[in-house]
PDB file of C-alpha atoms in Angstrom:
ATOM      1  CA  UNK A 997      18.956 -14.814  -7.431  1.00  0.00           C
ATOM      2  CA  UNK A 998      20.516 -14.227  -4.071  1.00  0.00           C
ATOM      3  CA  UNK A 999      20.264 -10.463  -4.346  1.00  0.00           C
ATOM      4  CA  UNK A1000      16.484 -10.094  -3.796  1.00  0.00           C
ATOM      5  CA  UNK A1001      15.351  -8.683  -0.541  1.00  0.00           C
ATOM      6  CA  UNK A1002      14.204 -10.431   1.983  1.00  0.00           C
ATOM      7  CA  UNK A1003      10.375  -9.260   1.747  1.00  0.00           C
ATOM      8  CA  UNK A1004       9.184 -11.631   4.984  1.00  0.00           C
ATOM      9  CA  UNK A1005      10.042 -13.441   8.013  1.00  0.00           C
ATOM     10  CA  UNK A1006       8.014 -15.889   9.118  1.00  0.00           C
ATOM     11  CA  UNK A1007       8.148 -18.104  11.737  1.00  0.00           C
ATOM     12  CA  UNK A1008       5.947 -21.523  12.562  1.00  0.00           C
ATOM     13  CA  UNK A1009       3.790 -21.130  16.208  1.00  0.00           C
ATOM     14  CA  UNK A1010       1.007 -23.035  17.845  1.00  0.00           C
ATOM     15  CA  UNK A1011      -0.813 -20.191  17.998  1.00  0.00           C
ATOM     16  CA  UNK A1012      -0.588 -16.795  15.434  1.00  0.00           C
ATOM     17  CA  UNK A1013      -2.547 -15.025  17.850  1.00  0.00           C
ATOM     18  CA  UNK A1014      -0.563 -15.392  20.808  1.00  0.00           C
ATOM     19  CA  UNK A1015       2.850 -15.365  19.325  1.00  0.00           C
ATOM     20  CA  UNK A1016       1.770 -11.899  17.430  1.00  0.00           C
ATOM     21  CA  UNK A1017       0.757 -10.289  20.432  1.00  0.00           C
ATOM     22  CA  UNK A1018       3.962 -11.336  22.385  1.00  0.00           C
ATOM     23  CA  UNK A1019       6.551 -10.043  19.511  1.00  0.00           C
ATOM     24  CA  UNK A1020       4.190  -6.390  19.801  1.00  0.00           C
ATOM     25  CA  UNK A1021       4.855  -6.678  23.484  1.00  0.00           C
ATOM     26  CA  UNK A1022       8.393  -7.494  23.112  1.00  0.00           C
ATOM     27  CA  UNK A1023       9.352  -5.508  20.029  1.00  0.00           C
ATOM     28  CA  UNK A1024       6.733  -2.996  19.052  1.00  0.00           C
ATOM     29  CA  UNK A1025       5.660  -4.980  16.306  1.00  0.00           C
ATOM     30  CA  UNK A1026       2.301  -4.877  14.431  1.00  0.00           C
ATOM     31  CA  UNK A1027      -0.138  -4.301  14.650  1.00  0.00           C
ATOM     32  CA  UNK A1028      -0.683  -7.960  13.080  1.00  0.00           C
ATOM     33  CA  UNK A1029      -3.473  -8.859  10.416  1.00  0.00           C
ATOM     34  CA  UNK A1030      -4.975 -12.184  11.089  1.00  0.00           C
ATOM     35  CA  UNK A1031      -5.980 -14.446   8.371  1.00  0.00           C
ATOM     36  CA  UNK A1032      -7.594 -17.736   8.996  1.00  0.00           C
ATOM     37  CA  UNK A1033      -8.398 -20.896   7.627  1.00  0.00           C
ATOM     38  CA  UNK A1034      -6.619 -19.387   4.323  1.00  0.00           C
ATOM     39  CA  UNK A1035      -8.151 -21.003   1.592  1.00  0.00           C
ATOM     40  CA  UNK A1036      -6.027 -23.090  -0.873  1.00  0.00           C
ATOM     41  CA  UNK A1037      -7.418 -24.055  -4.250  1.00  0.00           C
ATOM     42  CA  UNK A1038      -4.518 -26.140  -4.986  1.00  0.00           C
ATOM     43  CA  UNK A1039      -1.577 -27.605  -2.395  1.00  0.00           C
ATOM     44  CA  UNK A1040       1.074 -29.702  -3.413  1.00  0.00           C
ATOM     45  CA  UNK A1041       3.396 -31.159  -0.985  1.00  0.00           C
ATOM     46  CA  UNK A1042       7.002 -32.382  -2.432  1.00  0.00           C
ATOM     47  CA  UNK A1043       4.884 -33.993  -5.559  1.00  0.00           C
ATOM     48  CA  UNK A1044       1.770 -35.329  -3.916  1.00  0.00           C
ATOM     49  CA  UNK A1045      -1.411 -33.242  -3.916  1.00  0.00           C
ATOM     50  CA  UNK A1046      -2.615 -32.761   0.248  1.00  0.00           C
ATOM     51  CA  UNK A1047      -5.103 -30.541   1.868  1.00  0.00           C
ATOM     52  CA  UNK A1048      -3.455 -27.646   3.437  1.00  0.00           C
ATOM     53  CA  UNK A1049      -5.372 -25.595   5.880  1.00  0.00           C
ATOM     54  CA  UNK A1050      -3.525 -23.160   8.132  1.00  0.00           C
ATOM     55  CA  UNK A1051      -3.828 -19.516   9.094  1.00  0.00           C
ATOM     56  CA  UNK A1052      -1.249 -16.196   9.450  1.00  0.00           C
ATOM     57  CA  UNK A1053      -0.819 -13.122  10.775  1.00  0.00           C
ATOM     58  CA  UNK A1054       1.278  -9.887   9.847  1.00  0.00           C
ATOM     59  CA  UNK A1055       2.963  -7.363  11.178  1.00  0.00           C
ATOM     60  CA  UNK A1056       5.435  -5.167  10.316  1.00  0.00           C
ATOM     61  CA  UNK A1057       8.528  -4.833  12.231  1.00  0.00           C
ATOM     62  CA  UNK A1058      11.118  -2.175  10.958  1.00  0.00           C
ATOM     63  CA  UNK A1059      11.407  -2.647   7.487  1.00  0.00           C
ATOM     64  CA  UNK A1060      10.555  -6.177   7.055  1.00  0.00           C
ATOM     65  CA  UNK A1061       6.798  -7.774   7.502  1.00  0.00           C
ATOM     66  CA  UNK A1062       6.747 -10.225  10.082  1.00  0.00           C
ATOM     67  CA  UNK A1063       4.421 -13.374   9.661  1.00  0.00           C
ATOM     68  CA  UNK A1064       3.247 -15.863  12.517  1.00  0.00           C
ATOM     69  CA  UNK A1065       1.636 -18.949  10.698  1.00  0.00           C
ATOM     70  CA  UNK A1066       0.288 -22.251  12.221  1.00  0.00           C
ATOM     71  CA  UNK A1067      -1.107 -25.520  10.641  1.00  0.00           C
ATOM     72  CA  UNK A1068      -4.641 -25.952  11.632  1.00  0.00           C
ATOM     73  CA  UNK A1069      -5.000 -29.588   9.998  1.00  0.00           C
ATOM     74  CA  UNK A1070      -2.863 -32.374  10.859  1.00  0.00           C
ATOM     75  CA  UNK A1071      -0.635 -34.164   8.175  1.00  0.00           C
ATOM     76  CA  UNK A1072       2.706 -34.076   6.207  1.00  0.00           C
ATOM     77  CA  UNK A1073       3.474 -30.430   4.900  1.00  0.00           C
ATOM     78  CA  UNK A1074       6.444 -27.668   4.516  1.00  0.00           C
ATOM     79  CA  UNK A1075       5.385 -26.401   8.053  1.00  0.00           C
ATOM     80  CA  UNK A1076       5.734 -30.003   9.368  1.00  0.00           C
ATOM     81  CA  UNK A1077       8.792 -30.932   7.272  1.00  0.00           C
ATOM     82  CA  UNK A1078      10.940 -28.406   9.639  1.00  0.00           C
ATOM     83  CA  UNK A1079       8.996 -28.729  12.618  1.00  0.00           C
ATOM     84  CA  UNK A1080       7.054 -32.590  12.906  1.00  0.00           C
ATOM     85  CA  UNK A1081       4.136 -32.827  13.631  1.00  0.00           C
ATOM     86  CA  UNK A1082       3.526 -33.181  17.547  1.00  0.00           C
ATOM     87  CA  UNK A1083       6.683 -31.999  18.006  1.00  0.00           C
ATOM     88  CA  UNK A1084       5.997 -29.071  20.130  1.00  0.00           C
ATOM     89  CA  UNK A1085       9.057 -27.508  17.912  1.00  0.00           C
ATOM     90  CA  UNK A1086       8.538 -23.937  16.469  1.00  0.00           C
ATOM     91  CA  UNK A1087      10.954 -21.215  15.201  1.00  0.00           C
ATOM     92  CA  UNK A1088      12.054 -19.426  12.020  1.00  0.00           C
ATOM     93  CA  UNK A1089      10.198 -21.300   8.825  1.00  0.00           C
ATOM     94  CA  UNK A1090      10.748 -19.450   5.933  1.00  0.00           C
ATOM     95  CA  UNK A1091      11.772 -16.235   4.602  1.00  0.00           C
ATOM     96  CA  UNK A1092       9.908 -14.828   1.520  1.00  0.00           C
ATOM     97  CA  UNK A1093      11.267 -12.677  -1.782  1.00  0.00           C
ATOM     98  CA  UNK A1094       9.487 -11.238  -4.653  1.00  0.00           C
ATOM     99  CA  UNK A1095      10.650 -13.021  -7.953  1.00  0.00           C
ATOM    100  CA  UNK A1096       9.298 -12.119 -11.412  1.00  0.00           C
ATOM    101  CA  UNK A1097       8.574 -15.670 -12.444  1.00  0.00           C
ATOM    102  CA  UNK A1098       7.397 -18.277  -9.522  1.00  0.00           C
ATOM    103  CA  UNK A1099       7.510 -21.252 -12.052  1.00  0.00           C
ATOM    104  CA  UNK A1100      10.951 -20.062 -13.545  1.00  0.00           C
ATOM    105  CA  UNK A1101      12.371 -19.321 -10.273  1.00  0.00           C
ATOM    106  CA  UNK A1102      11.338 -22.583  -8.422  1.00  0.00           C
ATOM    107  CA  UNK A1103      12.787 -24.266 -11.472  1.00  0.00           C
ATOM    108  CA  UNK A1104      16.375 -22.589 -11.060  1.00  0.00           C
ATOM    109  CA  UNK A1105      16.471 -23.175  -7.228  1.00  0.00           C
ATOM    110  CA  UNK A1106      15.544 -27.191  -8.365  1.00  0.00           C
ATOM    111  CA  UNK A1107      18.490 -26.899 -10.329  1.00  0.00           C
ATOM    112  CA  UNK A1108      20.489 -26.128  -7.794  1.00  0.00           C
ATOM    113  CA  UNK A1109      19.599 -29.166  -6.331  1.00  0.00           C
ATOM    114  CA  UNK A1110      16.701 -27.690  -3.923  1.00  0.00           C
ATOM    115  CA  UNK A1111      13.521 -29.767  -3.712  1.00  0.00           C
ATOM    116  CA  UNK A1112      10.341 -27.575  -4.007  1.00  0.00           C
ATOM    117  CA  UNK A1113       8.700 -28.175  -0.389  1.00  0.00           C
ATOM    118  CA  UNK A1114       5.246 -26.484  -1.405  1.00  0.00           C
ATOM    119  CA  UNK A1115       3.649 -25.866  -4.550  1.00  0.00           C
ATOM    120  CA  UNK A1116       0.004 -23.981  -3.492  1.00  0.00           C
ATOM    121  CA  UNK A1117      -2.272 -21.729  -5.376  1.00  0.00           C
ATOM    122  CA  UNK A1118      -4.717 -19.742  -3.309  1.00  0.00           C
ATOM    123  CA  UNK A1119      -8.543 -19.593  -4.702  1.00  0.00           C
ATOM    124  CA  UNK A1120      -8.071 -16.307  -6.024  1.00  0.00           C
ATOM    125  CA  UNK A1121      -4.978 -17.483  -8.038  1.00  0.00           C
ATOM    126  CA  UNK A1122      -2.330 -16.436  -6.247  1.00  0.00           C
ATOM    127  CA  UNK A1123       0.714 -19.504  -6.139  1.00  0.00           C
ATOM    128  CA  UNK A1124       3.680 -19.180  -4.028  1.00  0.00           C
ATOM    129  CA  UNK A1125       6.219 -21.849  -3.416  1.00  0.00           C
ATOM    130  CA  UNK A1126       8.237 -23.226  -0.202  1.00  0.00           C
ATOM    131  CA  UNK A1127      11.792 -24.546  -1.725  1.00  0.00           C
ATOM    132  CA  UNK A1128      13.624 -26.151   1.094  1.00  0.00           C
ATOM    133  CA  UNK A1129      16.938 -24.638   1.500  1.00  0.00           C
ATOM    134  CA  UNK A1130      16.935 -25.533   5.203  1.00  0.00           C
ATOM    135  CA  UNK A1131      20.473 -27.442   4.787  1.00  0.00           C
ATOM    136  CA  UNK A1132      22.090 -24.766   3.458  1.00  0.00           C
ATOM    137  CA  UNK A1133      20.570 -21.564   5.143  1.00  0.00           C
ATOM    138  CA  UNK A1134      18.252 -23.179   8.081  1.00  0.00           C
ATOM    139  CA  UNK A1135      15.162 -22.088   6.743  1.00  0.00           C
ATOM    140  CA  UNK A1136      12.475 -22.187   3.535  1.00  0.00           C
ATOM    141  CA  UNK A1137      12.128 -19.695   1.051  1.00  0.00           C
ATOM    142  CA  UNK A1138       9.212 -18.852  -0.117  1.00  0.00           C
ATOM    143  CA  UNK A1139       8.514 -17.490  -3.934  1.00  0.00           C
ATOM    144  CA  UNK A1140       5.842 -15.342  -5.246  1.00  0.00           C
ATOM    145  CA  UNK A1141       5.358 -12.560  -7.884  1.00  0.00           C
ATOM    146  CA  UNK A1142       4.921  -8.812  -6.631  1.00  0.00           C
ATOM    147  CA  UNK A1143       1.754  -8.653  -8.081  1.00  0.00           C
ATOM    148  CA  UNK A1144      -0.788  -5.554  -7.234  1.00  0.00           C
ATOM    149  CA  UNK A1145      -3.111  -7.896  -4.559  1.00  0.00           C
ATOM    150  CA  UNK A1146       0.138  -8.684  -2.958  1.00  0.00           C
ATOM    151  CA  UNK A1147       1.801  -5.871  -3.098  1.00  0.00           C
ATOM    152  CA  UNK A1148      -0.827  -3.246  -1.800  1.00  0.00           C
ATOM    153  CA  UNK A1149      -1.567  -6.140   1.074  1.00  0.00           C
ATOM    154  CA  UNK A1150       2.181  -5.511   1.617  1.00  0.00           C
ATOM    155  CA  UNK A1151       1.935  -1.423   1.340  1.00  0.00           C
ATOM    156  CA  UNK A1152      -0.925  -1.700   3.970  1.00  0.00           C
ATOM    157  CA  UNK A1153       0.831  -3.894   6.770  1.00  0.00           C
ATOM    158  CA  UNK A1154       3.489  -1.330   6.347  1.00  0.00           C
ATOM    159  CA  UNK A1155       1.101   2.037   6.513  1.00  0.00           C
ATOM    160  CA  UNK A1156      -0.401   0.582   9.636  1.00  0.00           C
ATOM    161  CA  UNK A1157       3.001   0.018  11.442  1.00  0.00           C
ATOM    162  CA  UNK A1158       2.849   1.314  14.889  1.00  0.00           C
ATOM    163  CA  UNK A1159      -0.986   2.675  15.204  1.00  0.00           C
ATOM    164  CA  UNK A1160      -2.239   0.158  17.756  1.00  0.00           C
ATOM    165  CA  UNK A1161      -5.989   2.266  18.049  1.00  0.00           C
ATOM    166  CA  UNK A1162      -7.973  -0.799  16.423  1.00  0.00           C
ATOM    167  CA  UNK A1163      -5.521  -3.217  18.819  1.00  0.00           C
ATOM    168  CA  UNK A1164      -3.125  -5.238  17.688  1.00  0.00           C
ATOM    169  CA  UNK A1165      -4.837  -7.982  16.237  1.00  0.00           C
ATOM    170  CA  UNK A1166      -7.148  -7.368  13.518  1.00  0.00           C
ATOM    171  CA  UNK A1167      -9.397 -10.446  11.224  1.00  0.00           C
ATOM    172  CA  UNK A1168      -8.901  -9.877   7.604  1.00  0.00           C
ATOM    173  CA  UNK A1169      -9.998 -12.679   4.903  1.00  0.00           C
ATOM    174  CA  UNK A1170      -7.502 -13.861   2.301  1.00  0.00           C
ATOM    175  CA  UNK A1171      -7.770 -15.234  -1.264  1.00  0.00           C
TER     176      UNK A1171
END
């Protein structure tokens, strides 16, 4: 399973706003679609059903999409299981790979002995899931299917690389 590309990097902030505008400042990055409040029809943290609200924003950098994503509601989650709550930690959270079959995939990475960190489904349907693989690579990975919603939103963030005219920060609604 190791040889899928890395899709996404995404890292956990305080603020997606801020942090996107300093990596376009720094690297050239963006410009960064801003999603918040993302909304989660279903969120299951290692087993137990909790409320996850939190909010993103992507760029592309290069060849890989960059994400920026914060927790806007306080509680156990994935985010908070690498960085605690209060904290003040952020850095590198997950990185993300296309994968034909979420469920089948999650279940081979549990096999390996990898505890699934975040089972969510969006409102529109989309699911993704965090498995923690922080002990053996330092980070999350996060699984979902390259399905046409995703992979257009994908295709987009990529066409817009580089043309700053709207600014680099721009509102879009997800899910």
């Amino acid at each position: 399973m190791l040889n899928l590309p890395i899709r996404q990097i995404a890292y956990f902030v305080p603020d997606i706003r801020a942090a996107a505008q300093a990596h376009a400042e720094a690297f050239g990055s963006g410009p960064y679609f801003v999603a918040d409040n993302i909304p989660l029809m279903r969120s299951v943290h290692r087993g137990v059903e909790r409320p996850l609200d939190h909010s993103s924003a992507y760029g592309q950098w290069g060849e890989v999409m960059i994400e920026f994503c914060q927790q806007n509601n306080p509680g156990p989650s994935a985010f908070h299981d690498v960085y605690p709550e209060g904290s003040g930690r952020t850095g590198l959270h997950h990185v993300a790979l296309f994968v034909e079959d979420v469920a089948e995939a999650a279940e081979t990475w549990k096999a390996q002995g990898h505890d699934i960190a975040l089972d969510a489904t969006m409102n529109d349907g989309f699911r993704y899931v965090f498995v923690d693989t922080v002990q053996r690579y330092g980070h999350m990975l996060e699984l979902y299917a390259p399905l046409p919603a995703l992979t257009d939103f994908y295709a987009l963030v990529r066409a817009s690389a580089g043309d700053m005219s709207q600014g680099v920060l721009r509102d879009i609604a997800l899910g």
